[in-house]
Amino acid sequence: MSALFPLSFVPGHREPESPGDAPLVFAFRGRELLVTPEGALPAVEQIDALGLEAVRRQYVGALHGKHCYSLELAPKIPPPGALEFRDLRMLFGRLDPEHHAVAGRAVQIVEWDRTHQFCGACGEKTVQNEIDRSRQCPVCQFPMYPRLAPSMIVAVEREGEILLGRSPHFPPGIYSVLAGFVEPGESAEESVIREVYEETRIVVGDVRYFGSQPWPYPNSLMLGYTAKYVSGEIDTTEDELEDAKWCHPDDMPNTFPGNISISQWLLNDFLERARSK
Ligand SMILES: [Zn+2]
């Protein structure tokens, strides 16, 4: 389901001796990627010619044998020449899917590197570790890895209907499957049951794994599940949802357009199964 075939990309933290032929450079201003007006990754020569000064640089790994680098540019740098800065979410369907997947890794490495220059425990300047992708404090030895926040997303079904909710942050009229962060000390399945109950007062069971998707906005790993209704009536007064309802395939509310995220894959899976009956 992910755009990146697992074995076409070899992650790495140690920079090779030479960048080799046609390396791929993912240059970021904040979380925005430097792209051509068509939304493609610029050639390395095109980036080099701009003479941009990188605050920091990281080796990310190799895609089909081509070395990939991330560059952190100064936060307020104007768009150089004919190139543009674009949020990765705006580049779905434009940037090559494999480049998009590597860019999702690269932006998180850039962000981790930028925010872990000093020890969170004692304040000392940190150093990059040789053995893995981490920085470490030379005084108190505190290690710092890129942050990854596991989140769950779930399609709850009851007699041919699906439970959809509306967050106040969604565009008007849009509904989606329920989602939330996994808390320290709970399994992903426990998190599914807790979140659905907290948001809607519905009790679910038969929680089954569906698939996952990295979601680097800013650093989630979305774990997708399906679950079955057990008991309860919808009540959204206790939590963050504006509304929730059971939806029949023939009477669906508006949902996020496209087929780029696991919320849409879950929804499409439900609709396909419903229509094949
Ligand atoms: Zn320290």
Coordinates of C-alpha atoms and ligand atoms in Angstrom, one line a residue:
M1 CA 0.0 0.0 0.0
S2 CA 2.9 2.3 0.7
A3 CA 4.4 4.0 -2.3
L4 CA 7.9 2.8 -1.5
F5 CA 8.7 -0.9 -2.3
P6 CA 10.5 -1.9 0.9
L7 CA 13.7 -3.1 -0.8
S8 CA 14.1 -0.3 -3.3
F9 CA 15.2 2.0 -0.5
V10 CA 18.1 1.2 1.8
P11 CA 18.2 3.5 4.8
G12 CA 21.5 4.6 6.1
H13 CA 23.0 7.2 8.5
R14 CA 26.6 7.1 7.5
E15 CA 27.6 9.2 4.6
P16 CA 29.2 7.4 1.7
E17 CA 32.7 8.5 0.5
S18 CA 31.3 9.8 -2.7
P19 CA 27.7 10.9 -3.6
G20 CA 27.9 8.8 -6.8
D21 CA 25.9 9.3 -9.9
A22 CA 22.8 11.6 -9.9
P23 CA 22.3 11.8 -6.1
L24 CA 18.9 12.9 -4.9
V25 CA 18.8 16.0 -2.8
F26 CA 15.8 16.8 -0.6
A27 CA 16.2 20.4 0.5
F28 CA 13.8 21.7 3.1
R29 CA 12.8 25.2 4.3
G30 CA 11.1 24.2 7.6
R31 CA 8.8 21.4 6.5
E32 CA 8.6 22.6 2.9
L33 CA 10.4 20.8 0.1
L34 CA 12.3 22.5 -2.7
V35 CA 10.7 21.4 -6.0
T36 CA 10.3 22.5 -9.6
P37 CA 7.1 24.4 -10.6
E38 CA 5.8 21.0 -11.8
G39 CA 6.3 19.6 -8.4
A40 CA 9.3 17.4 -9.2
L41 CA 12.6 17.0 -7.4
P42 CA 15.1 19.3 -8.9
A43 CA 18.3 17.8 -10.3
V44 CA 21.3 18.1 -8.0
E45 CA 23.0 20.4 -10.6
Q46 CA 20.0 22.7 -10.4
I47 CA 20.3 22.9 -6.6
D48 CA 24.1 23.2 -6.6
A49 CA 23.9 26.1 -9.1
L50 CA 21.8 28.1 -6.7
G51 CA 24.6 28.1 -4.2
L52 CA 22.2 27.7 -1.3
E53 CA 23.8 27.5 2.1
A54 CA 22.7 24.5 4.1
V55 CA 22.4 24.8 7.9
R56 CA 22.8 21.1 8.2
R57 CA 23.0 18.1 5.9
Q58 CA 22.2 14.4 6.5
Y59 CA 22.6 11.3 4.6
V60 CA 19.2 9.5 4.3
G61 CA 19.9 6.3 2.4
A62 CA 19.9 5.0 -1.2
L63 CA 16.9 4.8 -3.6
H64 CA 17.5 2.2 -6.3
G65 CA 21.2 2.7 -5.6
K66 CA 21.1 6.6 -5.8
H67 CA 22.3 8.3 -2.7
C68 CA 19.8 10.5 -1.0
Y69 CA 20.6 13.6 1.1
S70 CA 18.5 16.0 3.1
L71 CA 19.4 19.6 3.4
E72 CA 18.1 22.0 6.1
L73 CA 18.0 25.5 4.6
A74 CA 17.7 28.7 6.5
P75 CA 14.1 29.2 7.8
K76 CA 13.4 32.4 5.9
I77 CA 15.2 31.8 2.7
P78 CA 13.2 33.2 -0.3
P79 CA 12.3 30.7 -3.1
P80 CA 15.4 30.6 -5.3
G81 CA 15.2 31.2 -9.0
A82 CA 12.7 29.0 -10.8
L83 CA 12.1 26.6 -7.9
E84 CA 9.4 26.6 -5.2
F85 CA 8.9 25.5 -1.6
R86 CA 5.9 23.2 -1.2
D87 CA 4.4 21.3 1.8
L88 CA 4.7 17.5 1.2
R89 CA 0.9 17.1 1.6
M90 CA 0.4 19.4 -1.4
L91 CA 2.7 17.2 -3.5
F92 CA 0.7 13.9 -3.4
G93 CA 0.0 13.0 -7.1
R94 CA 2.7 15.4 -8.4
L95 CA 6.0 14.4 -6.9
D96 CA 7.1 10.9 -7.9
P97 CA 5.6 8.5 -5.3
E98 CA 9.0 7.0 -4.4
H99 CA 10.5 10.5 -4.0
H100 CA 7.5 11.5 -1.9
A101 CA 8.1 8.5 0.4
V102 CA 11.8 9.3 0.8
A103 CA 11.0 13.0 1.3
G104 CA 8.7 11.9 4.2
R105 CA 11.6 10.3 5.9
A106 CA 14.0 13.1 5.0
V107 CA 11.8 15.8 6.6
Q108 CA 11.6 13.9 9.8
I109 CA 15.4 13.5 9.9
V110 CA 15.9 17.2 9.2
E111 CA 13.4 18.1 12.0
W112 CA 15.0 15.6 14.5
D113 CA 18.5 17.0 13.7
R114 CA 17.4 20.6 14.1
T115 CA 15.6 20.0 17.4
H116 CA 18.2 17.8 19.1
Q117 CA 21.4 19.9 19.0
F118 CA 21.3 20.2 22.7
C119 CA 20.7 17.5 25.4
G120 CA 17.1 17.5 26.7
A121 CA 18.3 16.3 30.1
C122 CA 21.4 18.5 30.9
G123 CA 21.6 21.1 28.1
E124 CA 25.0 20.1 26.8
K125 CA 25.7 20.3 23.0
T126 CA 25.0 16.8 21.5
V127 CA 27.1 14.9 19.0
Q128 CA 26.0 12.5 16.2
N129 CA 26.5 8.8 16.9
E130 CA 28.5 6.7 14.5
I131 CA 26.6 3.4 15.1
D132 CA 23.0 4.5 14.3
R133 CA 20.7 7.4 13.6
S134 CA 20.9 9.1 16.9
R135 CA 22.5 12.0 18.7
Q136 CA 24.0 11.6 22.1
C137 CA 25.0 13.8 25.0
P138 CA 28.7 13.5 25.7
V139 CA 28.2 14.4 29.4
C140 CA 25.2 12.4 30.6
Q141 CA 25.0 9.9 27.6
F142 CA 21.3 10.7 27.0
P143 CA 20.5 9.3 23.5
M144 CA 18.1 11.1 21.1
Y145 CA 16.4 9.2 18.2
P146 CA 14.0 10.6 15.6
R147 CA 10.6 10.8 17.2
L148 CA 7.8 8.6 15.9
A149 CA 4.3 8.8 17.3
P150 CA 2.2 5.7 16.8
S151 CA -1.4 6.5 16.0
M152 CA -4.4 4.3 15.3
I153 CA -7.2 4.8 12.8
V154 CA -10.2 2.5 12.7
A155 CA -13.2 1.6 10.6
V156 CA -16.0 0.5 13.0
E157 CA -18.8 -1.5 11.4
R158 CA -22.3 -2.4 12.5
E159 CA -24.7 -4.3 10.3
G160 CA -23.4 -3.0 7.0
E161 CA -22.9 0.6 8.3
I162 CA -19.7 2.4 9.2
L163 CA -19.1 4.8 12.1
L164 CA -17.8 8.2 10.8
G165 CA -17.0 11.3 12.8
R166 CA -16.5 15.0 12.3
S167 CA -13.7 16.9 14.0
P168 CA -14.2 20.7 14.3
H169 CA -10.9 21.0 12.4
F170 CA -12.2 19.3 9.3
P171 CA -13.5 21.4 6.3
P172 CA -17.3 22.0 6.5
G173 CA -19.4 18.9 6.0
I174 CA -16.5 16.4 5.9
Y175 CA -16.6 13.1 7.9
S176 CA -13.9 10.5 8.4
V177 CA -13.1 7.3 10.2
L178 CA -12.0 7.8 13.9
A179 CA -8.3 8.2 14.8
G180 CA -6.1 9.0 17.8
F181 CA -2.7 8.7 19.3
V182 CA -1.6 5.5 21.1
E183 CA -0.8 6.3 24.7
P184 CA 2.3 5.1 26.7
G185 CA 1.6 1.7 28.1
E186 CA -1.2 0.6 25.9
S187 CA -1.3 -1.7 22.8
A188 CA -2.6 -0.4 19.5
E189 CA -5.7 -2.6 19.9
E190 CA -6.4 -1.2 23.4
S191 CA -5.9 2.3 22.0
V192 CA -8.6 1.5 19.3
I193 CA -11.1 0.4 22.0
R194 CA -10.3 3.4 24.3
E195 CA -10.4 6.1 21.5
V196 CA -13.7 4.9 20.0
Y197 CA -15.2 4.8 23.5
E198 CA -13.8 8.2 24.5
E199 CA -15.0 9.9 21.2
T200 CA -18.4 8.2 20.8
R201 CA -19.2 6.1 23.9
I202 CA -19.5 3.1 21.5
V203 CA -17.9 -0.1 22.7
V204 CA -16.1 -2.1 20.0
G205 CA -14.5 -5.6 19.7
D206 CA -13.0 -7.9 17.2
V207 CA -10.2 -5.4 16.5
R208 CA -8.3 -6.5 13.4
Y209 CA -5.1 -5.1 11.8
F210 CA -5.7 -3.6 8.4
G211 CA -2.4 -2.0 7.4
S212 CA -0.2 1.0 8.2
Q213 CA 1.1 4.2 6.6
P214 CA 3.8 6.6 7.6
W215 CA 2.3 10.0 8.0
P216 CA 5.1 12.6 8.5
Y217 CA 2.8 15.5 9.5
P218 CA 4.7 15.8 11.7
N219 CA 5.8 12.3 12.8
S220 CA 3.0 9.7 12.9
L221 CA 2.9 6.1 12.1
M222 CA -0.8 5.4 11.3
L223 CA -1.8 1.9 12.3
G224 CA -5.1 0.9 10.6
Y225 CA -7.7 -1.4 12.1
T226 CA -11.2 -2.6 11.5
A227 CA -13.5 -3.2 14.5
K228 CA -17.1 -4.4 15.1
Y229 CA -19.7 -2.7 17.2
V230 CA -20.5 -4.4 20.5
S231 CA -22.7 -2.0 22.4
G232 CA -23.7 1.6 23.2
E233 CA -25.4 4.6 21.6
I234 CA -23.4 7.4 19.9
D235 CA -22.7 10.3 22.3
T236 CA -20.1 12.9 21.3
T237 CA -20.7 15.4 24.1
E238 CA -17.8 14.2 26.2
D239 CA -15.0 14.5 23.7
E240 CA -13.5 16.5 20.8
L241 CA -15.7 15.2 18.0
E242 CA -18.4 17.6 16.7
D243 CA -20.6 14.8 15.4
A244 CA -20.5 11.0 14.7
K245 CA -23.0 8.8 12.9
W246 CA -23.6 5.4 11.4
C247 CA -23.4 5.7 7.6
H248 CA -24.9 3.4 5.0
P249 CA -22.9 2.9 1.7
D250 CA -25.9 4.3 -0.2
D251 CA -26.0 7.4 2.0
M252 CA -22.5 8.5 2.6
P253 CA -21.6 12.0 3.8
N254 CA -18.8 14.0 2.2
T255 CA -15.3 12.5 2.9
F256 CA -11.8 13.7 2.1
P257 CA -11.3 13.4 -1.7
G258 CA -8.5 11.2 -3.2
N259 CA -6.9 7.9 -2.3
I260 CA -3.7 9.0 -0.6
S261 CA -4.2 8.2 3.0
I262 CA -5.1 5.1 5.1
S263 CA -8.3 6.8 6.2
Q264 CA -9.4 6.6 2.5
W265 CA -8.1 3.1 2.1
L266 CA -10.2 2.0 5.1
L267 CA -13.3 3.7 3.7
N268 CA -12.8 2.3 0.2
D269 CA -12.3 -1.2 1.6
F270 CA -15.6 -0.9 3.5
L271 CA -17.4 0.4 0.4
E272 CA -16.0 -2.3 -1.9
R273 CA -17.0 -5.0 0.5
A274 CA -20.5 -3.5 0.9
R275 CA -21.0 -3.2 -2.9
S276 CA -19.8 -6.7 -3.6
K277 CA -22.6 -8.1 -1.5
Ligands
ZN1 ZN 23.1 15.5 28.9

